[in-house]
mmCIF file of C-alpha atoms and ligand atoms in Angstrom:
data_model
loop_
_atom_site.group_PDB
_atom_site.id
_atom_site.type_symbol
_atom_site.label_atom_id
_atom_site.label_comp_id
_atom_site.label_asym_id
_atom_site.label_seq_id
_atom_site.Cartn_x
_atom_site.Cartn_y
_atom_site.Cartn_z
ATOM 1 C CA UNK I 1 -52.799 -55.003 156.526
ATOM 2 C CA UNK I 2 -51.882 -57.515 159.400
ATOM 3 C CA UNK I 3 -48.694 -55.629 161.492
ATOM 4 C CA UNK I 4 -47.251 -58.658 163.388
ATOM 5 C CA UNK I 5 -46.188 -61.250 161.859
ATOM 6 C CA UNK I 6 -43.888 -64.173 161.567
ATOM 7 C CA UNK I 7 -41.688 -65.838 158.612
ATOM 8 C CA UNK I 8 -41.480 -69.322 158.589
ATOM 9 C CA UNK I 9 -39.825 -71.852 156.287
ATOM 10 C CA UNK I 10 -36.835 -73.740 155.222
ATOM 11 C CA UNK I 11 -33.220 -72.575 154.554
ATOM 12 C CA UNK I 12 -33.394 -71.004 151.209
ATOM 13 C CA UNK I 13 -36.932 -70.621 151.090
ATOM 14 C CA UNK I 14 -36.360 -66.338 150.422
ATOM 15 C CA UNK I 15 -37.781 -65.626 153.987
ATOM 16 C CA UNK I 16 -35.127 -62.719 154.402
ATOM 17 C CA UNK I 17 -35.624 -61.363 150.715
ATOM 18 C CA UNK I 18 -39.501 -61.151 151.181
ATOM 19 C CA UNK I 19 -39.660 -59.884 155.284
ATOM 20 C CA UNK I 20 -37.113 -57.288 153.815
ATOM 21 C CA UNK I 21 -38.907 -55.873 151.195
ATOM 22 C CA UNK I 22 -42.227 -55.758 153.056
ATOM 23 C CA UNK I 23 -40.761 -54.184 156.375
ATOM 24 C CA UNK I 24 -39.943 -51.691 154.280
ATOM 25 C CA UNK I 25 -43.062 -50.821 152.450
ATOM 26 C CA UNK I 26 -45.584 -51.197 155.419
ATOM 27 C CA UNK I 27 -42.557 -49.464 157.393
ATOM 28 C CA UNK I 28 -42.270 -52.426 160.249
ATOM 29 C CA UNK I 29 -39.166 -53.471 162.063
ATOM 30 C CA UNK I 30 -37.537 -56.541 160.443
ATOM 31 C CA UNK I 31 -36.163 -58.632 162.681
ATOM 32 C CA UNK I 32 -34.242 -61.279 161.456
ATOM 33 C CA UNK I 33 -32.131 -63.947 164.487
ATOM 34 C CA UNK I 34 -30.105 -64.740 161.718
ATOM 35 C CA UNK I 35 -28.412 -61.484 160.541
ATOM 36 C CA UNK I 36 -28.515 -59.961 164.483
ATOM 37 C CA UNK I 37 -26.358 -63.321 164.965
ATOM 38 C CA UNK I 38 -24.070 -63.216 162.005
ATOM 39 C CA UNK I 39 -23.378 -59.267 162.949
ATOM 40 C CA UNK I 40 -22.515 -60.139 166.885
ATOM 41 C CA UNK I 41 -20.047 -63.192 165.099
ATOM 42 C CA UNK I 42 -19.147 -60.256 162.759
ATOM 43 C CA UNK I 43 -18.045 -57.588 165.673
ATOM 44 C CA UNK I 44 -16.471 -60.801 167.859
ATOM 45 C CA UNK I 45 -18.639 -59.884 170.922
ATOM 46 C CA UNK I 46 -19.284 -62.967 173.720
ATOM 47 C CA UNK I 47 -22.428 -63.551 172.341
ATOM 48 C CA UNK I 48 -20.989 -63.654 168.758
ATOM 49 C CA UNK I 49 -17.870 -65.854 170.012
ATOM 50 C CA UNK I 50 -20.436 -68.562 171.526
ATOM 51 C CA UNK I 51 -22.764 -68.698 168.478
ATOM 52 C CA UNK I 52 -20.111 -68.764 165.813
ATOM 53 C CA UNK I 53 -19.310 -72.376 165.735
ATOM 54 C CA UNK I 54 -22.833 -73.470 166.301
ATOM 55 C CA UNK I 55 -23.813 -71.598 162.856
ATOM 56 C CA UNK I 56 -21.037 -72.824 161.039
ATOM 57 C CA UNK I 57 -22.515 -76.140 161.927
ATOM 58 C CA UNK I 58 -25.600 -75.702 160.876
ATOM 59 C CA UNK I 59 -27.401 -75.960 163.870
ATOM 60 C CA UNK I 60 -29.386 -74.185 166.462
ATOM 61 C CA UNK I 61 -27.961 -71.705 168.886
ATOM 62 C CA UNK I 62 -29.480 -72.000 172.382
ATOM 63 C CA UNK I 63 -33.133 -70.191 173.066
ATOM 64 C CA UNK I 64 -31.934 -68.433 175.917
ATOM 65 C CA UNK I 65 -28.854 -66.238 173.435
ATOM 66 C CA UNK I 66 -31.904 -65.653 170.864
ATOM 67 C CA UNK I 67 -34.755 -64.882 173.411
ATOM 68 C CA UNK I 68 -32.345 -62.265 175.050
ATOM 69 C CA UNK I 69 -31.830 -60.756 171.318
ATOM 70 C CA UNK I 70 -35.710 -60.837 170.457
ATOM 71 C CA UNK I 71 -36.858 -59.479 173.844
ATOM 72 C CA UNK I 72 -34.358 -56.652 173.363
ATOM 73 C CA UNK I 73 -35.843 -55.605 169.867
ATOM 74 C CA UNK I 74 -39.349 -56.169 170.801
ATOM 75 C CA UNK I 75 -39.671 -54.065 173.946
ATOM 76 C CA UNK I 76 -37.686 -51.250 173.045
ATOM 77 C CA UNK I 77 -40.256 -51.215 169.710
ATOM 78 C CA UNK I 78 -44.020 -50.171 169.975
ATOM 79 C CA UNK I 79 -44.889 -50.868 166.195
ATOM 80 C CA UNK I 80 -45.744 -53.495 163.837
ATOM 81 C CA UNK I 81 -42.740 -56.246 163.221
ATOM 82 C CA UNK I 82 -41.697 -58.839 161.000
ATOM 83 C CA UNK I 83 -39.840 -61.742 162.920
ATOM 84 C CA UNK I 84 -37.927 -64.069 160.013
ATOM 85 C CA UNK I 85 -36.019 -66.833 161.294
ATOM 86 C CA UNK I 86 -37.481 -66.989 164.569
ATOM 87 C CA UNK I 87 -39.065 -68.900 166.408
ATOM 88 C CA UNK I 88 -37.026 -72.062 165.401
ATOM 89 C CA UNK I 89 -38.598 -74.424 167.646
ATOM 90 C CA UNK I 90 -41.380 -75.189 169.974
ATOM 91 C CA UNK I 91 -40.083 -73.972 172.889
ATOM 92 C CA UNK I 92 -38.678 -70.236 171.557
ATOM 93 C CA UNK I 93 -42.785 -70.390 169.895
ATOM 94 C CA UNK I 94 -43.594 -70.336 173.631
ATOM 95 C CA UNK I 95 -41.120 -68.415 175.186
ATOM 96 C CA UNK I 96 -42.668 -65.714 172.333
ATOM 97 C CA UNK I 97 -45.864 -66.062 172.846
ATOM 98 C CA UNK I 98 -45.082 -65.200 177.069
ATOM 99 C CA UNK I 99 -42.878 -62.161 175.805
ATOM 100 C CA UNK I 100 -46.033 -60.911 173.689
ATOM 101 C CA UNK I 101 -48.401 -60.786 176.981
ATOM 102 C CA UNK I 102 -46.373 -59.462 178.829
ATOM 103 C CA UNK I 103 -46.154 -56.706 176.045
ATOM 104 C CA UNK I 104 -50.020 -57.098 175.309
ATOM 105 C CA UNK I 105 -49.299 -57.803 171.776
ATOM 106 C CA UNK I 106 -50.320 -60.620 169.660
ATOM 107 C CA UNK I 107 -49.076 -62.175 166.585
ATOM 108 C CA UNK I 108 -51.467 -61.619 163.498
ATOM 109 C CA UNK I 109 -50.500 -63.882 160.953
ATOM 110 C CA UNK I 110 -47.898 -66.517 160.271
ATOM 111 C CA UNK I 111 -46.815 -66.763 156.501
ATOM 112 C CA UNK I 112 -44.812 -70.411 155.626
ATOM 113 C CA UNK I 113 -43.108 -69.975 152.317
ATOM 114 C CA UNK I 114 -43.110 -73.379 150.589
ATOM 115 C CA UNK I 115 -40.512 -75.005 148.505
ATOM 116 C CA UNK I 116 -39.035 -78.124 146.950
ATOM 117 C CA UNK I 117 -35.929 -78.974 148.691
ATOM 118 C CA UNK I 118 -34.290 -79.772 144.971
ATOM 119 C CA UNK I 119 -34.854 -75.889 144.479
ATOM 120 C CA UNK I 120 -33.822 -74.622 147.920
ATOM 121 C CA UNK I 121 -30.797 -76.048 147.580
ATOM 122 C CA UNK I 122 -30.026 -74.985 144.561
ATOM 123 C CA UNK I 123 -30.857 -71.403 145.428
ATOM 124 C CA UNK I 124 -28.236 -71.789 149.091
ATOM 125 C CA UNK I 125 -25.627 -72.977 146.487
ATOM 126 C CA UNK I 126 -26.086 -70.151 144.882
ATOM 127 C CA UNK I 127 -25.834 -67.528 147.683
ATOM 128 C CA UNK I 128 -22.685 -68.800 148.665
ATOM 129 C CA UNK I 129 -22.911 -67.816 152.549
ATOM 130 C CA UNK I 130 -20.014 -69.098 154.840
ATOM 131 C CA UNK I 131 -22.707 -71.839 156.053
ATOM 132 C CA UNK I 132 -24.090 -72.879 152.263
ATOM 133 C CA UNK I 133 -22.052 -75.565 151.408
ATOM 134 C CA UNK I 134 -23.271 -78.674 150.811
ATOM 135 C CA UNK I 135 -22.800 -80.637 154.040
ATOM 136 C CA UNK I 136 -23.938 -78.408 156.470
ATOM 137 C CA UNK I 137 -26.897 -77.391 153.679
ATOM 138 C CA UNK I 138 -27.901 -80.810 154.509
ATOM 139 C CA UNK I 139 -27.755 -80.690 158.192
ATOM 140 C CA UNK I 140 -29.559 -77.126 157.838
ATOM 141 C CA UNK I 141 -32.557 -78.782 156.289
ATOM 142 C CA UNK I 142 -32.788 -81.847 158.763
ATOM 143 C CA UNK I 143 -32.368 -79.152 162.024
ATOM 144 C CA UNK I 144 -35.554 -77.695 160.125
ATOM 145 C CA UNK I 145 -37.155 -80.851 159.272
ATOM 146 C CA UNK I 146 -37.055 -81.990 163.009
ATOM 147 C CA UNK I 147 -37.260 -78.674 165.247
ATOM 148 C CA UNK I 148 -39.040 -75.517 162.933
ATOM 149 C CA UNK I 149 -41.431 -77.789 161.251
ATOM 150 C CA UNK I 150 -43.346 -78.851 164.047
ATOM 151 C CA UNK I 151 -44.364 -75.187 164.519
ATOM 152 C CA UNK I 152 -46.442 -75.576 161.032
ATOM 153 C CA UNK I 153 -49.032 -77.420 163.604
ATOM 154 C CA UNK I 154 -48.651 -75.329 166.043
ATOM 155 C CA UNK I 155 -50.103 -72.414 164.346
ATOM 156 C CA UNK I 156 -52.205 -74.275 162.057
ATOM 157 C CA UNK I 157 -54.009 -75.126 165.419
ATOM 158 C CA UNK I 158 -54.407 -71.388 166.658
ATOM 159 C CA UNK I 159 -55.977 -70.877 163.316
ATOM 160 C CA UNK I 160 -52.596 -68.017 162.328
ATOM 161 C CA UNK I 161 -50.777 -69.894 159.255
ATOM 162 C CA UNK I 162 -51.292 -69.078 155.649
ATOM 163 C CA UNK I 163 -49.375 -70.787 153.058
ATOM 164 C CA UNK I 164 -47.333 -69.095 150.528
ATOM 165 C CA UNK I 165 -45.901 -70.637 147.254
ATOM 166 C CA UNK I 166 -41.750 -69.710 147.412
ATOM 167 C CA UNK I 167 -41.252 -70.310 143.866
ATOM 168 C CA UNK I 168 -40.820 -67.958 140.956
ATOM 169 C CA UNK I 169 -39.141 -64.589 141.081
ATOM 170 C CA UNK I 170 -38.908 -61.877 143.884
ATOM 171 C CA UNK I 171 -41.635 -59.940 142.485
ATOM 172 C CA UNK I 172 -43.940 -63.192 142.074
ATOM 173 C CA UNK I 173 -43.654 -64.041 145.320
ATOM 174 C CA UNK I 174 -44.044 -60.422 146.773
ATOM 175 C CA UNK I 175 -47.364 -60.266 144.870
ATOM 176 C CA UNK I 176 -48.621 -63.447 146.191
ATOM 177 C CA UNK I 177 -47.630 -62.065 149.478
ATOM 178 C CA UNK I 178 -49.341 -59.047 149.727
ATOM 179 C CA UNK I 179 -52.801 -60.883 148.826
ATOM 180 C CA UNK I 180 -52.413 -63.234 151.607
ATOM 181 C CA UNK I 181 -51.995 -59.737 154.236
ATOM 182 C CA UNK I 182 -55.088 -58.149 153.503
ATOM 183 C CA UNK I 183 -57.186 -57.998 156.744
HETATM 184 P P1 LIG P 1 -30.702 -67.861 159.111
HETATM 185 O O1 LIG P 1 -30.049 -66.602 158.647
HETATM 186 O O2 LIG P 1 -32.102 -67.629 159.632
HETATM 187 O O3 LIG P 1 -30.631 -68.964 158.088
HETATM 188 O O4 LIG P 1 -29.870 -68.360 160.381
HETATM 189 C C1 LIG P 1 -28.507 -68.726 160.264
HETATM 190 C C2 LIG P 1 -28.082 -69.507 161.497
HETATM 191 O O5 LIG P 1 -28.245 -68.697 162.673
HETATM 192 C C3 LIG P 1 -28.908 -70.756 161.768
HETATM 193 O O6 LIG P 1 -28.452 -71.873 161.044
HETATM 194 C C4 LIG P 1 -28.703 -70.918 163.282
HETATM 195 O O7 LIG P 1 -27.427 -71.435 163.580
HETATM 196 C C5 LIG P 1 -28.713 -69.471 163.765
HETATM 197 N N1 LIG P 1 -30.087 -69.017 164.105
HETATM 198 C C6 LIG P 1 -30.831 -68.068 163.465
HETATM 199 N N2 LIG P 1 -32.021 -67.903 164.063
HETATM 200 C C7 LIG P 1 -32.049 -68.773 165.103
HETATM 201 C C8 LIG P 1 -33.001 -69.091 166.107
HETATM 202 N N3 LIG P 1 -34.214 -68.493 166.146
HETATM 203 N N4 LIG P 1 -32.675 -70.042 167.024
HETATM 204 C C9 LIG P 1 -31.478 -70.650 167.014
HETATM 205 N N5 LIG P 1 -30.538 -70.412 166.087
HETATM 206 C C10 LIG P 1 -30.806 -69.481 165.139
#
């Protein structure tokens, strides 16, 4: 089973549901940007006072406040990981990829979970999140559209992605997973 690996995909595409469950079966260190963000807005530190109105927004907070979060994690962890949310644009993808040598690890597989946009925005609706209404929904999918997306090619290129079909339910998706991880 691959043991480094990234999440990539649209808002709503279940990226957080699916890194969760499988950190915790293959026991790696999930490590979502997203929910390290929303608990430094959460506890009001500096770092959580400069990205909160970014992520109410919708949009990207700067490389250098996630890089310092990711490099953090990764060098105080020897094991396998799970990065969801992260990188979110070409230049974090390379700012990564200089944090990994310098760790001399390398990232195994890249897993985009595909979706309609019809259904992801249903499903955001549905979670109800401070940032999931429908205007900054919107915004959330064009920041992905222009920035994330391009990353698709990216590691299409280094020969890393594998596609994964987002729809259907938890355990539908998990199982389609699992048969892309096999080594
Ligand atoms: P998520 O939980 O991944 O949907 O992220 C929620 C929000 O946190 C995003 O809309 C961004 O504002 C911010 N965020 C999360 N990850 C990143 C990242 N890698 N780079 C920049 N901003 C991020």
């Amino acid at each position: 089973m691959k043991q480094r690996l990234l999440f990539l995909g649209p808002p709503g595409a279940g990226k957080g549901t699916q890194a969760l469950r499988l950190a915790a079966r293959e026991g790696l260190l999930h490590l979502s940007t997203g929910d390290l963000l929303r608990a430094e807005v959460q506890a009001g530190s500096p770092l959580g006072q400069e990205a909160e109105a970014v992520m109410a927004r919708g949009e990207l907070v700067s490389d250098d406040l996630v890089l310092a979060i990711v490099r953090g994690r990764l060098e105080q962890h020897g094991g396998g990981w799970l990065l969801d949310g992260f990188p979110r644009n070409l230049s974090q993808a390379e700012a990564l990829e200089s944090l990994l040598v310098s760790l001399n690890q390398q990232i195994e597989g890249v897993i985009l979970l595909e979706l309609d946009d019809s259904v992801l925005i249903q499903r955001l609706l549905a979670r109800g999140r401070a940032d999931d209404n429908a205007e900054v929904i919107a915004n959330r999918l064009q920041v992905y559209r222009e920035q994330t997306a391009p990353l698709i090619a990216h590691y299409e290129s280094q020969g890393l992605l594998s596609r994964l079909d987002a729809g259907g339910s938890i355990e539908a998706i998990e199982e389609r997973l699992a048969s892309l991880l096999v080594d």
